[in-house]
Short mmCIF file of C-alpha atoms in Angstrom, two decimals:
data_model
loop_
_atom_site.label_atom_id
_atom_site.label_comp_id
_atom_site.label_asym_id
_atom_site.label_seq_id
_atom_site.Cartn_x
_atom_site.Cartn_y
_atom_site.Cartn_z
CA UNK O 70 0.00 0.00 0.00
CA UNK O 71 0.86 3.71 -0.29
CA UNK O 72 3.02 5.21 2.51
CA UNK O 73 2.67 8.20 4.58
CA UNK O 74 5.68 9.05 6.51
CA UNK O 75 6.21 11.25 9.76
CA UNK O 76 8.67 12.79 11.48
CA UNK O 77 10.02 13.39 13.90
CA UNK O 78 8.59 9.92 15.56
CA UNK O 79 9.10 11.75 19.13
CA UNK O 80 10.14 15.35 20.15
CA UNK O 81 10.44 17.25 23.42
CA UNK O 82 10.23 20.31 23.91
CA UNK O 83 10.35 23.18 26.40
CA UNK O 84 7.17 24.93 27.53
CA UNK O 85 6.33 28.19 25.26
CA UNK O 86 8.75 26.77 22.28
CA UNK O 87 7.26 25.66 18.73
CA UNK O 88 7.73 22.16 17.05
CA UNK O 89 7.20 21.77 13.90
CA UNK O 90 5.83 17.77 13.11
CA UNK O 91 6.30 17.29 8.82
CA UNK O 92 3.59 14.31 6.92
CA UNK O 93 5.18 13.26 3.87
CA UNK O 94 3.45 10.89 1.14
CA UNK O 95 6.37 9.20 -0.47
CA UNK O 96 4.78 7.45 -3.56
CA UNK O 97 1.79 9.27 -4.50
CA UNK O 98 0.50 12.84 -4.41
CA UNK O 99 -1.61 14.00 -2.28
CA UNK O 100 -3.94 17.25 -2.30
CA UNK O 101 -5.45 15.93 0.62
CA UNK O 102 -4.08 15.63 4.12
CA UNK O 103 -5.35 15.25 7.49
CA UNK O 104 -4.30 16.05 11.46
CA UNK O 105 -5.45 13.92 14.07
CA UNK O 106 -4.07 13.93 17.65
CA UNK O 107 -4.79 11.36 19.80
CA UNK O 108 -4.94 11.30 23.69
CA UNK O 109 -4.01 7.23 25.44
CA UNK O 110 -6.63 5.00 25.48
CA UNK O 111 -8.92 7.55 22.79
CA UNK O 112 -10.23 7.51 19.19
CA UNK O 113 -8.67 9.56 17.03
CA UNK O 114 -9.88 13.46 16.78
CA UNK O 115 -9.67 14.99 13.27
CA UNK O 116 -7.78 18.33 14.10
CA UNK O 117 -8.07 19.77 10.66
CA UNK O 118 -8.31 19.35 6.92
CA UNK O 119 -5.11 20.19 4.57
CA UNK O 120 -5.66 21.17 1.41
CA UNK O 121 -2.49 21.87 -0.99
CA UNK O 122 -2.11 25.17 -2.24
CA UNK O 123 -4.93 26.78 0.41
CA UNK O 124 -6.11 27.50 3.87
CA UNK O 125 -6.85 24.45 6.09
CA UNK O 126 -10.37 23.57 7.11
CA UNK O 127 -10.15 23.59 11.32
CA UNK O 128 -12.17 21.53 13.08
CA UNK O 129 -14.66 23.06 15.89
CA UNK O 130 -12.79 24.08 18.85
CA UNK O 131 -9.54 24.11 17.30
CA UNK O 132 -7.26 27.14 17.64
CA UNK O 133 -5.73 27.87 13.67
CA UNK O 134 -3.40 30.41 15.58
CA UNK O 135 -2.04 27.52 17.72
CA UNK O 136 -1.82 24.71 15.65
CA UNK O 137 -0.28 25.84 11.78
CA UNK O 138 -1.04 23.92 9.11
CA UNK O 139 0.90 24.52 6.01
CA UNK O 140 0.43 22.31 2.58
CA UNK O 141 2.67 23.73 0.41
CA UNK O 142 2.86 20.77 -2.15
CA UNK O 143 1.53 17.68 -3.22
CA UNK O 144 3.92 15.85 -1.30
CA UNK O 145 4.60 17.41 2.12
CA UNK O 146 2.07 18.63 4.97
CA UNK O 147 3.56 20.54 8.58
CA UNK O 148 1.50 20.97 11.58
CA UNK O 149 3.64 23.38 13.89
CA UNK O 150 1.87 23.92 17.27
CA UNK O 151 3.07 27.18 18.53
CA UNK O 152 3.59 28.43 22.25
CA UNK O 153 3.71 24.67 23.43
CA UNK O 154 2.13 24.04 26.72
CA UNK O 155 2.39 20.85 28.34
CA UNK O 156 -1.28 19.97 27.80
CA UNK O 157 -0.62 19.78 24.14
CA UNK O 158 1.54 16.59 24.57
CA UNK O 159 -0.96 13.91 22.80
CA UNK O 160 0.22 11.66 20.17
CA UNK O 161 -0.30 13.37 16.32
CA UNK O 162 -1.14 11.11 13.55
CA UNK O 163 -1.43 12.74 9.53
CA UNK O 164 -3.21 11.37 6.93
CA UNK O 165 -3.05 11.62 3.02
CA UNK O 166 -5.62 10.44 0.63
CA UNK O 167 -4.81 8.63 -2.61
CA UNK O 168 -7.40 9.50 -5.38
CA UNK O 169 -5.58 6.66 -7.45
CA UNK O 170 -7.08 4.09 -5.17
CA UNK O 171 -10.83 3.27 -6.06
CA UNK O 172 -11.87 3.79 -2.88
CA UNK O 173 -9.99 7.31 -2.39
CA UNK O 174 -7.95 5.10 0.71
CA UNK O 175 -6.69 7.06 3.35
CA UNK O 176 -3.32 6.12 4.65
CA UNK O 177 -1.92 7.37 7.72
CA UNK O 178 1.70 8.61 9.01
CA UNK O 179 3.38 6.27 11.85
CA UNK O 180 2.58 9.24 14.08
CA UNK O 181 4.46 11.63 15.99
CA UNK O 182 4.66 11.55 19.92
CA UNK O 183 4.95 14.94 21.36
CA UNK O 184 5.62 15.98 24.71
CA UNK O 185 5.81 19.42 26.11
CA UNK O 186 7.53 19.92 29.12
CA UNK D 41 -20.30 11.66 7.63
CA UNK D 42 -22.24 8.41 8.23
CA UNK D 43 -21.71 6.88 11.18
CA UNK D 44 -20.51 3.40 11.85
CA UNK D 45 -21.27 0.88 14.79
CA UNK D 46 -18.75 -1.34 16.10
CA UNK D 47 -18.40 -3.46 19.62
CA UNK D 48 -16.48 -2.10 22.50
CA UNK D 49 -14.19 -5.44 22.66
CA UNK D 50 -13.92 -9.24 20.96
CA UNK D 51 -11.83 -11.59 22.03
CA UNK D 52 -10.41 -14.60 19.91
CA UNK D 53 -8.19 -17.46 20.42
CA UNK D 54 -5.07 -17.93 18.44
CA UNK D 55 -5.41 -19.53 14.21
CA UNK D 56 -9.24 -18.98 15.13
CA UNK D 57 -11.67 -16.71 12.16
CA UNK D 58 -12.55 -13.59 13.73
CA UNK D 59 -15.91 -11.96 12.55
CA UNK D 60 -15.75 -8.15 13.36
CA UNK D 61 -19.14 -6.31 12.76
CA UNK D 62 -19.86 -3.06 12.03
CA UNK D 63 -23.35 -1.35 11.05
CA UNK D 64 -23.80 1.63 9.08
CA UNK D 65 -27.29 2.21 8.55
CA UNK D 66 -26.69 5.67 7.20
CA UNK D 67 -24.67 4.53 4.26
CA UNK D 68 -24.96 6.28 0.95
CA UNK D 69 -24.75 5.25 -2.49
CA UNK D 70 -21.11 6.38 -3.02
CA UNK D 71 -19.56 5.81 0.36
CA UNK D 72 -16.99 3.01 0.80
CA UNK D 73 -16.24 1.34 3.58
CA UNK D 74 -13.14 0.96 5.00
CA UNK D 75 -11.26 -0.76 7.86
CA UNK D 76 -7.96 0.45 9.65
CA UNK D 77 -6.72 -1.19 12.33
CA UNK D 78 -4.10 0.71 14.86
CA UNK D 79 -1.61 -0.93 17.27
CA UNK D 80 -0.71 0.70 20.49
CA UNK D 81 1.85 3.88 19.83
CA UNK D 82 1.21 3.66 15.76
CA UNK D 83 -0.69 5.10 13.54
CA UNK D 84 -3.47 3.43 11.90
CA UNK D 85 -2.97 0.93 9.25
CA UNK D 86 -4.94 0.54 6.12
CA UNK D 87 -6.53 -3.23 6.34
CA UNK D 88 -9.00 -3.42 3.32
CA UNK D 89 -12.34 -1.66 1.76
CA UNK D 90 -15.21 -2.24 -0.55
CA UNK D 91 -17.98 -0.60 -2.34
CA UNK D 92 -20.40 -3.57 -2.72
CA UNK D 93 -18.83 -6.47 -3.71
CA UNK D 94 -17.13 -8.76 -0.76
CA UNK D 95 -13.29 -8.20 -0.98
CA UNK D 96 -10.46 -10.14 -0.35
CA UNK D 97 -6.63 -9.15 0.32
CA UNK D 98 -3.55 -10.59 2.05
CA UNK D 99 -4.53 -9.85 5.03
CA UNK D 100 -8.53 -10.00 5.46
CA UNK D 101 -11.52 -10.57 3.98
CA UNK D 102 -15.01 -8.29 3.75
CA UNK D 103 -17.93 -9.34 3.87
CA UNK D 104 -20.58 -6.63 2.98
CA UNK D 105 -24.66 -6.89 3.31
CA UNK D 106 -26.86 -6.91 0.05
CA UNK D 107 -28.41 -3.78 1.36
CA UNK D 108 -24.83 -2.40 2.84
CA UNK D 109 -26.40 -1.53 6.00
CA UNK D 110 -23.68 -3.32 7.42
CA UNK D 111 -20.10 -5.18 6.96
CA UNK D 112 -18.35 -7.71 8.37
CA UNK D 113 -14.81 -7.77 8.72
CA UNK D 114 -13.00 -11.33 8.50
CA UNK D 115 -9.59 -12.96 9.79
CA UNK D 116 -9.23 -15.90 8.81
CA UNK D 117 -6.76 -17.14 11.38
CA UNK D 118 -6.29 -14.95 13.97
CA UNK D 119 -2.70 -14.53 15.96
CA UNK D 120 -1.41 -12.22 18.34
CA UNK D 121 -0.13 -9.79 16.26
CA UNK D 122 -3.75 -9.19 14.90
CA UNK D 123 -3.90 -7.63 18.54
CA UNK D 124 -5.44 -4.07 17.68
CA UNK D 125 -8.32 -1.73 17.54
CA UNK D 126 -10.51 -1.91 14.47
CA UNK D 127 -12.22 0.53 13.01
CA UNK D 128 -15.20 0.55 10.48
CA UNK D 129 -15.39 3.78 8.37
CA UNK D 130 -17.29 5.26 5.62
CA UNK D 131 -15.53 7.52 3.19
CA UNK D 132 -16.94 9.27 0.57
CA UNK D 133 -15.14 11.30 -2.13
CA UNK D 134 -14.61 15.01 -0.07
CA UNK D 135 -15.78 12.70 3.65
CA UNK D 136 -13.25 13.19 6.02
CA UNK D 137 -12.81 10.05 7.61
CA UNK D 138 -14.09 10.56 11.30
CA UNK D 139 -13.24 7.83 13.85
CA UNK D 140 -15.94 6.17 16.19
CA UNK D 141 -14.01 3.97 19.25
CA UNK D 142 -13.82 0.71 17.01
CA UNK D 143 -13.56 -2.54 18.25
CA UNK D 144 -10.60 -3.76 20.44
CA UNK D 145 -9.44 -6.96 19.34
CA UNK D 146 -7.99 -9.22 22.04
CA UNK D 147 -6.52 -12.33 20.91
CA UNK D 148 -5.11 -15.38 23.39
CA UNK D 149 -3.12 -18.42 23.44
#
């Protein structure tokens, strides 16, 4: 199948800082992408909607200022939470859908464990 | 986005089928139904989907209703690695694949 990658696979950083979590797809273009964090023992929440070339779609309750989306090509989507507080340390998961699948699949990065300390 | 109904938990013995269910009354015409399962610490990982027809792959099989109300999703020998949560999901061409709490998949010796 199609392969999203993510990195960095962990990162810690200082209260206040930003980090900057990149979503690659490596064999297929995506227009598409998708941010999901994900708190132990939860679902997955869909944090917002990438969309190359334009503004991402935010999900209700999410704060665009905080958490930066930026799809600047087909290949390559960057969530950068700014001013990092330590109750932003979840577990962040992209997406990327492949139109070239009959099914539009969805395939999903290996995630991206953050903790703010 | 439709919604999908799974079971909290199953559990399974070891090179046992598995049957996972999941309803989705709400279906439309053009959704297709996917499965992902996720292991602890990973990100979910694409297991199979289908429009109408039942599907087969490497690594399960689907079973879906005549009416697609509902699917079934099938192991065929179960083993500890198949360990995970499940989900069911509908995704239609702009959906934006939302997850419900799927079904946590215990398998034993």
């Amino acid at each position: 199948g199609a392969v999203v990658s993510q990195h960095p696979s962990r990162v810690i950083c200082k209260s206040g800082t930003s980090v900057k979590i990149e979503c690659r797809s490596l064999d297929f273009q995506a227009t598409t992408m998708f941010w999901y964090r994900q708190f132990p023992k939860q679902s997955l929440m869909l944090m917002a909607t990438s969309n190359e070339g334009s503004k991402a779609t935010y999900e209700q309750g999410v704060e665009k200022d905080k958490f930066l989306i930026n799809h600047a090509s087909l290949t390559l989507s960057t969530l950068t939470v700014t001013s990092a507080h330590p109750e932003d340390s979840s577990f962040y998961i992209c997406s990327a859908r492949d139109l070239a699948t009959s099914g539009n699949t969805i395939y999903f990065g290996e995630g991206s464990w953050l903790t703010v300390v | 986005d439709a919604k999908t109904t799974q079971p909290n938990s199953m559990e399974s013995n070891e090179e046992e089928p598995v049957h996972l269910p999941c309803n989705h009354s709400t279906i439309s015409g053009t959704d297709y139904i996917h499965w992902y399962r996720q292991l602890p610490s990973q990100g979910p990982e694409y297991v199979i989907h289908g429009l109408t027809s039942n599907v087969n792959n490497r690594m399960a099989s689907l079973a879906i209703a005549e009416d697609r109300k509902s699917s079934t999703l099938i192991l065929h020998r179960a083993t500890l690695r198949d360990a995970a949560v499940y989900y069911c999901i509908l995704t239609g061409t702009a959906s934006k694949l939302t997850f419900g709490t799927g079904t946590r998949l215990q398998v034993t010796l």
